[in-house]
GROMACS .gro file of C-alpha atoms in nm:
model
  386
    1MET     CA    1   8.625   9.763  10.707
    2SER     CA    2   8.268   9.586  10.731
    3VAL     CA    3   7.951   9.810  10.658
    4SER     CA    4   7.622   9.892  10.794
    5MET     CA    5   7.408  10.082  10.812
    6THR     CA    6   7.334  10.205  11.129
    7PRO     CA    7   7.392  10.607  11.243
    8THR     CA    8   7.657  10.763  11.446
    9VAL     CA    9   7.743  11.135  11.515
   10GLY     CA   10   7.999  11.279  11.740
   11GLY     CA   11   8.379  11.348  11.640
   12ASP     CA   12   8.629  11.726  11.649
   13GLU     CA   13   8.951  11.770  11.553
   14ASP     CA   14   9.088  11.915  11.780
   15LYS     CA   15   9.097  11.536  11.969
   16ARG     CA   16   9.421  11.427  11.697
   17LEU     CA   17   9.702  11.316  11.836
   18SER     CA   18  10.050  11.335  11.737
   19PHE     CA   19  10.239  11.066  11.672
   20GLN     CA   20  10.387  11.021  11.983
   21GLU     CA   21  10.090  11.028  12.177
   22GLN     CA   22   9.909  10.786  11.905
   23LEU     CA   23  10.132  10.490  11.845
   24GLU     CA   24  10.358  10.574  12.194
   25LEU     CA   25  10.462  10.232  12.366
   26VAL     CA   26  10.558  10.067  12.671
   27LYS     CA   27  10.797   9.804  12.671
   28LEU     CA   28  10.695   9.530  12.879
   29PRO     CA   29  10.955   9.238  13.017
   30ARG     CA   30  11.134   9.016  12.757
   31GLU     CA   31  11.087   8.689  12.713
   32GLY     CA   32  11.408   8.542  12.562
   33GLN     CA   33  11.487   8.677  12.240
   34ALA     CA   34  11.162   8.824  12.220
   35HIS     CA   35  11.088   9.193  12.299
   36ARG     CA   36  10.756   9.240  12.373
   37TYR     CA   37  10.555   9.633  12.400
   38ILE     CA   38  10.177   9.689  12.503
   39SER     CA   39  10.023  10.035  12.316
   40THR     CA   40   9.833  10.316  12.510
   41ARG     CA   41   9.629  10.470  12.330
   42SER     CA   42   9.288  10.288  12.127
   43ALA     CA   43   9.378  10.303  11.743
   44TYR     CA   44   9.161  10.560  11.521
   45LEU     CA   45   8.812  10.387  11.405
   46PRO     CA   46   8.721  10.592  11.091
   47GLY     CA   47   8.313  10.681  11.113
   48SER     CA   48   8.338  10.738  11.462
   49ASP     CA   49   8.449  11.108  11.414
   50PHE     CA   50   8.180  11.304  11.194
   51ALA     CA   51   8.086  11.650  11.302
   52LYS     CA   52   7.820  11.629  11.518
   53GLY     CA   53   7.443  11.714  11.448
   54LYS     CA   54   7.549  11.484  11.118
   55GLU     CA   55   7.371  11.098  11.083
   56LEU     CA   56   7.574  10.846  10.883
   57PRO     CA   57   7.612  10.487  10.821
   58SER     CA   58   7.833  10.371  11.058
   59PHE     CA   59   8.086  10.104  10.923
   60HIS     CA   60   8.232   9.902  11.172
   61SER     CA   61   8.429   9.833  11.526
   62ALA     CA   62   8.809   9.783  11.299
   63ALA     CA   63   9.046   9.952  11.369
   64PHE     CA   64   9.246  10.179  11.177
   65GLY     CA   65   9.468   9.907  10.996
   66GLY     CA   66   9.758  10.174  10.958
   67HIS     CA   67   9.745  10.214  11.335
   68VAL     CA   68   9.849   9.860  11.379
   69TYR     CA   69  10.107   9.843  11.085
   70ALA     CA   70  10.274  10.141  11.160
   71GLN     CA   71  10.270  10.118  11.543
   72ALA     CA   72  10.460   9.734  11.511
   73GLY     CA   73  10.715   9.896  11.284
   74LEU     CA   74  10.851  10.140  11.609
   75ALA     CA   75  10.770   9.773  11.811
   76ALA     CA   76  11.055   9.612  11.560
   77TYR     CA   77  11.254   9.960  11.483
   78ARG     CA   78  11.305   9.998  11.896
   79ALA     CA   79  11.391   9.618  11.930
   80TRP     CA   80  11.637   9.647  11.653
   81ARG     CA   81  11.762   9.917  11.766
   82GLU     CA   82  11.788   9.842  12.133
   83THR     CA   83  11.969   9.500  12.042
   84GLU     CA   84  12.261   9.705  11.783
   85LYS     CA   85  12.280   9.889  12.141
   86GLU     CA   86  12.334   9.620  12.309
   87LYS     CA   87  12.604   9.459  11.996
   88GLY     CA   88  12.729   9.847  12.069
   89VAL     CA   89  12.738   9.928  11.755
   90PRO     CA   90  12.803  10.276  11.666
   91GLU     CA   91  12.558  10.532  11.538
   92HIS     CA   92  12.674  10.648  11.172
   93ALA     CA   93  12.665  10.211  11.169
   94ARG     CA   94  12.319  10.209  11.265
   95LEU     CA   95  12.019  10.026  10.996
   96ASP     CA   96  11.707  10.247  10.873
   97ILE     CA   97  11.430  10.078  10.817
   98HIS     CA   98  11.440   9.915  10.469
   99THR     CA   99  11.082   9.761  10.417
  100ILE     CA  100  10.756   9.640  10.625
  101ASN     CA  101  10.635   9.352  10.497
  102GLY     CA  102  10.258   9.297  10.626
  103TYR     CA  103  10.001   9.133  10.677
  104PHE     CA  104   9.656   9.153  10.850
  105THR     CA  105   9.531   8.780  10.973
  106ARG     CA  106   9.203   8.915  11.245
  107ILE     CA  107   8.996   9.230  11.277
  108GLY     CA  108   9.165   9.462  11.508
  109LEU     CA  109   9.002   9.644  11.781
  110ALA     CA  110   8.993  10.013  11.850
  111SER     CA  111   8.879   9.936  12.247
  112ARG     CA  112   9.236   9.696  12.350
  113PRO     CA  113   9.526   9.783  12.294
  114PHE     CA  114   9.788   9.587  12.132
  115ILE     CA  115  10.070   9.383  12.210
  116TYR     CA  116  10.386   9.325  11.986
  117THR     CA  117  10.658   9.058  11.977
  118ALA     CA  118  10.916   9.224  11.828
  119SER     CA  119  11.199   8.948  11.782
  120PRO     CA  120  11.534   8.949  11.497
  121VAL     CA  121  11.511   8.680  11.243
  122THR     CA  122  11.867   8.727  11.084
  123ALA     CA  123  12.163   9.034  11.136
  124SER     CA  124  12.452   9.151  10.964
  125ARG     CA  125  12.627   9.431  10.948
  126THR     CA  126  12.443   9.661  10.650
  127PHE     CA  127  12.141   9.403  10.634
  128SER     CA  128  11.887   9.240  10.871
  129THR     CA  129  11.519   9.151  10.937
  130VAL     CA  130  11.298   9.127  11.286
  131SER     CA  131  10.948   8.963  11.305
  132VAL     CA  132  10.672   9.060  11.460
  133THR     CA  133  10.343   9.049  11.602
  134ALA     CA  134  10.028   9.175  11.755
  135THR     CA  135   9.802   9.036  11.980
  136GLN     CA  136   9.593   9.170  12.157
  137PRO     CA  137   9.319   9.086  12.445
  138SER     CA  138   9.008   8.839  12.423
  139VAL     CA  139   8.821   9.018  12.704
  140PRO     CA  140   8.799   9.384  12.816
  141SER     CA  141   9.089   9.575  12.900
  142ASN     CA  142   9.128   9.660  13.285
  143SER     CA  143   9.079  10.073  13.172
  144PRO     CA  144   8.680  10.152  13.139
  145SER     CA  145   8.791  10.465  12.942
  146GLU     CA  146   8.874  10.126  12.691
  147ASP     CA  147   9.185  10.408  12.610
  148HIS     CA  148   9.515  10.531  12.836
  149TYR     CA  149   9.552  10.140  12.844
  150PRO     CA  150   9.734  10.018  13.140
  151ALA     CA  151  10.063   9.737  13.145
  152GLU     CA  152   9.888   9.452  13.316
  153ASP     CA  153   9.694   9.405  12.973
  154ALA     CA  154   9.977   9.243  12.853
  155SER     CA  155   9.826   8.893  13.135
  156LEU     CA  156   9.474   8.894  12.955
  157PRO     CA  157   9.409   8.645  12.776
  158GLN     CA  158   9.475   8.667  12.423
  159TYR     CA  159   9.376   8.607  12.045
  160PRO     CA  160   9.552   8.449  11.759
  161PRO     CA  161   9.774   8.738  11.618
  162ALA     CA  162   9.567   9.011  11.447
  163PHE     CA  163   9.925   9.101  11.276
  164THR     CA  164  10.241   9.020  11.199
  165ALA     CA  165  10.532   9.134  10.993
  166LEU     CA  166  10.877   9.098  10.863
  167LEU     CA  167  11.077   9.424  10.860
  168SER     CA  168  11.407   9.419  10.660
  169PHE     CA  169  11.650   9.722  10.813
  170LYS     CA  170  11.962   9.812  10.600
  171LEU     CA  171  12.266  10.024  10.584
  172PRO     CA  172  12.252  10.326  10.426
  173GLU     CA  173  12.481  10.411  10.111
  174PRO     CA  174  12.511  10.651   9.849
  175ASP     CA  175  12.402  10.667   9.534
  176TRP     CA  176  12.610  10.436   9.294
  177ASP     CA  177  12.881  10.674   9.151
  178GLY     CA  178  12.761  10.918   9.361
  179THR     CA  179  12.558  10.989   9.039
  180VAL     CA  180  12.324  10.767   8.960
  181SER     CA  181  11.887  10.847   9.072
  182GLU     CA  182  11.665  10.737   8.806
  183GLN     CA  183  11.276  10.901   8.950
  184GLU     CA  184  11.000  10.969   8.707
  185ALA     CA  185  10.908  11.319   8.700
  186PRO     CA  186  10.743  11.385   9.028
  187PRO     CA  187  10.328  11.555   9.070
  188GLN     CA  188  10.464  11.863   9.141
  189GLU     CA  189  10.560  11.895   8.718
  190ARG     CA  190  10.293  11.602   8.594
  191PHE     CA  191  10.010  11.790   8.792
  192ALA     CA  192  10.109  12.106   8.788
  193SER     CA  193   9.847  12.284   8.713
  194ILE     CA  194   9.599  12.128   8.901
  195LEU     CA  195   9.824  12.228   9.204
  196SER     CA  196   9.898  12.523   9.190
  197SER     CA  197   9.476  12.591   9.099
  198ARG     CA  198   9.447  12.638   9.492
  199LYS     CA  199   9.729  12.662   9.849
  200PRO     CA  200   9.737  12.335   9.927
  201GLU     CA  201   9.517  12.429  10.310
  202GLU     CA  202   9.317  12.535  10.028
  203TRP     CA  203   9.180  12.165   9.914
  204PRO     CA  204   8.932  11.990  10.170
  205PRO     CA  205   9.024  11.773  10.354
  206ALA     CA  206   9.134  11.386  10.337
  207PRO     CA  207   8.689  11.273  10.414
  208PRO     CA  208   8.728  10.992  10.750
  209VAL     CA  209   8.563  10.801  10.487
  210ASP     CA  210   8.652  10.815  10.166
  211ILE     CA  211   8.302  10.643  10.030
  212THR     CA  212   8.118  10.841   9.744
  213GLY     CA  213   7.774  10.793   9.900
  214VAL     CA  214   7.915  10.894  10.270
  215VAL     CA  215   8.088  11.180  10.168
  216GLU     CA  216   7.773  11.328   9.933
  217ILE     CA  217   7.614  11.303  10.264
  218VAL     CA  218   7.802  11.443  10.530
  219GLY     CA  219   7.995  11.742  10.318
  220ASP     CA  220   8.380  11.701  10.226
  221ASP     CA  221   8.401  11.918  10.459
  222GLN     CA  222   8.502  11.690  10.757
  223VAL     CA  223   8.779  11.727  10.910
  224GLY     CA  224   8.735  11.392  11.244
  225THR     CA  225   8.989  11.309  11.450
  226PHE     CA  226   9.216  11.105  11.231
  227PRO     CA  227   9.567  11.205  11.418
  228ILE     CA  228   9.948  11.200  11.313
  229ALA     CA  229   9.921  11.387  10.994
  230GLU     CA  230   9.689  11.699  10.880
  231MET     CA  231   9.581  11.616  10.514
  232LYS     CA  232   9.419  11.637  10.200
  233LYS     CA  233   9.310  11.502   9.899
  234VAL     CA  234   9.315  11.711   9.566
  235ASP     CA  235   8.990  11.732   9.336
  236MET     CA  236   9.104  11.493   9.063
  237LYS     CA  237   8.773  11.402   8.881
  238GLU     CA  238   8.876  11.597   8.575
  239TYR     CA  239   9.168  11.470   8.486
  240ASN     CA  240   9.063  11.104   8.591
  241GLU     CA  241   8.716  11.161   8.377
  242GLY     CA  242   8.705  10.946   8.109
  243LYS     CA  243   9.043  10.760   8.144
  244PRO     CA  244   9.048  10.386   8.224
  245VAL     CA  245   9.151  10.296   8.648
  246HIS     CA  246   9.420  10.220   8.627
  247GLU     CA  247   9.538  10.555   8.443
  248ARG     CA  248   9.341  10.709   8.647
  249ARG     CA  249   9.533  10.968   8.981
  250GLU     CA  250   9.404  11.007   9.366
  251LEU     CA  251   9.624  11.272   9.510
  252LEU     CA  252   9.704  11.318   9.883
  253LEU     CA  253   9.835  11.622  10.070
  254TYR     CA  254   9.934  11.571  10.430
  255ARG     CA  255  10.183  11.765  10.624
  256LEU     CA  256  10.210  11.642  11.035
  257LEU     CA  257  10.033  11.781  11.300
  258LYS     CA  258  10.246  11.829  11.540
  259PRO     CA  259  10.644  11.810  11.509
  260LEU     CA  260  10.815  11.541  11.590
  261PRO     CA  261  11.159  11.436  11.731
  262ASP     CA  262  11.455  11.317  11.450
  263ASP     CA  263  11.785  11.267  11.733
  264GLU     CA  264  12.071  11.098  11.534
  265ASP     CA  265  12.098  10.942  11.888
  266GLY     CA  266  11.734  10.866  11.974
  267LYS     CA  267  11.778  11.004  12.320
  268SER     CA  268  11.360  11.153  12.333
  269GLY     CA  269  11.293  10.770  12.141
  270TYR     CA  270  11.208  10.882  11.783
  271ASP     CA  271  11.540  10.950  11.529
  272ALA     CA  272  11.443  10.929  11.196
  273ASN     CA  273  11.287  10.653  11.098
  274ALA     CA  274  11.025  10.742  11.359
  275HIS     CA  275  10.939  10.951  11.040
  276VAL     CA  276  10.929  10.700  10.833
  277LEU     CA  277  10.682  10.543  11.029
  278VAL     CA  278  10.476  10.859  10.930
  279HIS     CA  279  10.356  10.821  10.593
  280ALA     CA  280  10.350  10.412  10.654
  281PHE     CA  281  10.077  10.542  10.868
  282VAL     CA  282   9.896  10.798  10.616
  283ALA     CA  283   9.942  10.555  10.337
  284ASP     CA  284   9.746  10.328  10.439
  285ARG     CA  285   9.479  10.579  10.477
  286ASN     CA  286   9.113  10.512  10.278
  287GLY     CA  287   9.280  10.339   9.973
  288LEU     CA  288   9.112  10.013   9.915
  289LEU     CA  289   8.814  10.307   9.956
  290MET     CA  290   8.898  10.480   9.709
  291ALA     CA  291   8.980  10.211   9.502
  292GLY     CA  292   8.594  10.097   9.579
  293ASN     CA  293   8.504  10.388   9.467
  294HIS     CA  294   8.671  10.433   9.061
  295ILE     CA  295   8.558  10.062   9.031
  296GLY     CA  296   8.205  10.165   9.071
  297LEU     CA  297   8.139  10.061   9.434
  298GLY     CA  298   8.077  10.395   9.585
  299TYR     CA  299   7.741  10.375   9.677
  300SER     CA  300   7.746  10.003   9.685
  301LEU     CA  301   8.030   9.904   9.940
  302GLY     CA  302   7.985   9.638  10.128
  303ARG     CA  303   8.317   9.548  10.301
  304ALA     CA  304   8.703   9.680  10.275
  305ALA     CA  305   8.987   9.527  10.428
  306SER     CA  306   9.394   9.515  10.416
  307LEU     CA  307   9.491   9.158  10.322
  308SER     CA  308   9.918   9.273  10.267
  309TYR     CA  309  10.083   9.603  10.299
  310HIS     CA  310  10.392   9.622  10.195
  311PHE     CA  311  10.620   9.965  10.218
  312VAL     CA  312  10.950  10.007  10.061
  313MET     CA  313  11.196  10.320  10.191
  314HIS     CA  314  11.406  10.418   9.837
  315VAL     CA  315  11.634  10.616  10.063
  316GLU     CA  316  11.779  10.631  10.413
  317ALA     CA  317  11.548  10.783  10.682
  318LYS     CA  318  11.714  11.096  10.697
  319ALA     CA  319  11.525  11.221  10.366
  320ALA     CA  320  11.169  11.076  10.464
  321VAL     CA  321  11.227  11.303  10.774
  322MET     CA  322  10.926  11.573  10.770
  323ARG     CA  323  10.969  11.960  10.907
  324GLU     CA  324  10.747  12.212  10.948
  325GLU     CA  325  10.922  12.426  10.629
  326ASP     CA  326  10.955  12.246  10.431
  327GLY     CA  327  10.579  12.241  10.274
  328TRP     CA  328  10.384  11.962  10.222
  329TRP     CA  329  10.462  11.559  10.094
  330ILE     CA  330  10.273  11.404   9.779
  331GLN     CA  331  10.046  11.047   9.849
  332GLU     CA  332  10.070  10.987   9.507
  333VAL     CA  333   9.791  10.687   9.454
  334TRP     CA  334   9.656  10.497   9.151
  335PHE     CA  335   9.467  10.095   9.137
  336PRO     CA  336   9.615   9.885   8.893
  337ARG     CA  337   9.348   9.536   8.903
  338ALA     CA  338   9.065   9.453   9.117
  339GLY     CA  339   8.842   9.129   9.057
  340ARG     CA  340   8.736   8.775   9.248
  341GLY     CA  341   8.680   9.027   9.542
  342ARG     CA  342   9.037   9.237   9.603
  343GLY     CA  343   9.230   9.540   9.506
  344ILE     CA  344   9.544   9.673   9.433
  345VAL     CA  345   9.650   9.977   9.564
  346GLU     CA  346   9.984  10.127   9.462
  347SER     CA  347  10.133  10.451   9.603
  348LYS     CA  348  10.405  10.724   9.533
  349ILE     CA  349  10.523  10.923   9.863
  350TRP     CA  350  10.638  11.236   9.714
  351SER     CA  351  10.851  11.453   9.931
  352PRO     CA  352  10.777  11.928   9.859
  353ASN     CA  353  11.081  11.909   9.685
  354GLY     CA  354  11.005  11.572   9.452
  355VAL     CA  355  11.190  11.294   9.557
  356HIS     CA  356  11.004  10.991   9.535
  357VAL     CA  357  11.110  10.866   9.874
  358ALA     CA  358  10.911  10.548   9.937
  359THR     CA  359  10.646  10.299   9.745
  360GLU     CA  360  10.292  10.145   9.920
  361TYR     CA  361  10.166   9.777   9.777
  362GLN     CA  362   9.865   9.658   9.930
  363ASP     CA  363   9.620   9.431   9.855
  364GLY     CA  364   9.241   9.393  10.043
  365LEU     CA  365   8.891   9.286  10.098
  366ILE     CA  366   8.676   9.517   9.799
  367GLN     CA  367   8.301   9.384   9.852
  368GLY     CA  368   7.966   9.475   9.724
  369PHE     CA  369   7.661   9.503  10.016
  370GLY     CA  370   7.534   9.154  10.072
  371GLY     CA  371   7.834   8.977  10.122
  372LYS     CA  372   7.844   8.933   9.692
  373LEU     CA  373   8.206   8.938   9.578
  374LEU     CA  374   8.323   9.260   9.382
  375LYS     CA  375   8.301   9.118   9.037
  376GLU     CA  376   8.616   9.064   8.804
  377LYS     CA  377   8.659   9.353   8.614
  378GLU     CA  378   9.060   9.397   8.449
  379VAL     CA  379   9.205   9.712   8.574
  380SER     CA  380   9.521   9.649   8.326
  381GLY     CA  381   9.588   9.696   8.022
  382GLN     CA  382   9.349   9.817   7.721
  383GLU     CA  383   9.109   9.607   7.904
  384ALA     CA  384   9.026   9.830   8.194
  385LYS     CA  385   8.798  10.114   8.072
  386LEU     CA  386   8.534  10.093   8.385
   0.00000   0.00000   0.00000
């Protein structure tokens, strides 16, 4: 995420799209064994969606990284499902998303579609892998609105890949001996006094751009047009006060904006694995910006950009399904290391009933104004007091 100080206004939270709308893909003709897809909607652009009348910095033209990350996962998942169906794999023997290991290699443009090429790499009965790359046209879309992209955009000249990933798919298994399952106490217990101080919906919305100086300008009530999930940010200032960076925590509450199918047979085009991708999409939001705030760049952040992002599921996909009656999910975020112009963001995804469902690990650029690299600050162990 590159930052430049020019005015931007606009935004309307009523424009928030569902998973099906924001990340839908159109299938393209195969190229050999490679499955190809094109996105149909423009990616979310953080900072373009503040309320009208609010003057604020315009940060960049780069698309939200979680869009290409989750949509690449959707392309790989659909390619793998199609492969399983061609092989006659019965529904009970089909594999779920296990990990997504992604690398951001070029800035993604919100005004152009992504074209995905997904190819199975390895295949076995219990564990398989699929590679996927995402490119974009090097010339403007045929769509004058820079949205609702037509399939013919896939025939335009392409930039080199903006993103590449390797996904693993695994056969769900029960806990060993039916009993062994260990995790730390969930945030619902560890932060009970904080979480119980308000109803979930009473916490302020997660900021469209979570940089301290920006939030102070536009206020903490900006909903924006972030798609797929409604997100709330818990006030952790008092808890974090005086703690070294590596011990601080941020808590984000989230739930689907609109229902998402989880068909067992996937006839709708979605099954429980689509819900896995919702969590991966959400977990990418604002992490490096929050890290910048905690290491002292809340008023001088020049650039934040993901380099790599890894998402690991610890349970079967069914356990990631988001139902309205279940309540709010929790993303617990922390920042174990910063230095050499980069920062690490880790987070755990917790279900409403306190199950540790997934873990995120992200490495990215965090740089101050003027292109100066972030001065190294140890944020691990006893040297981490910042």
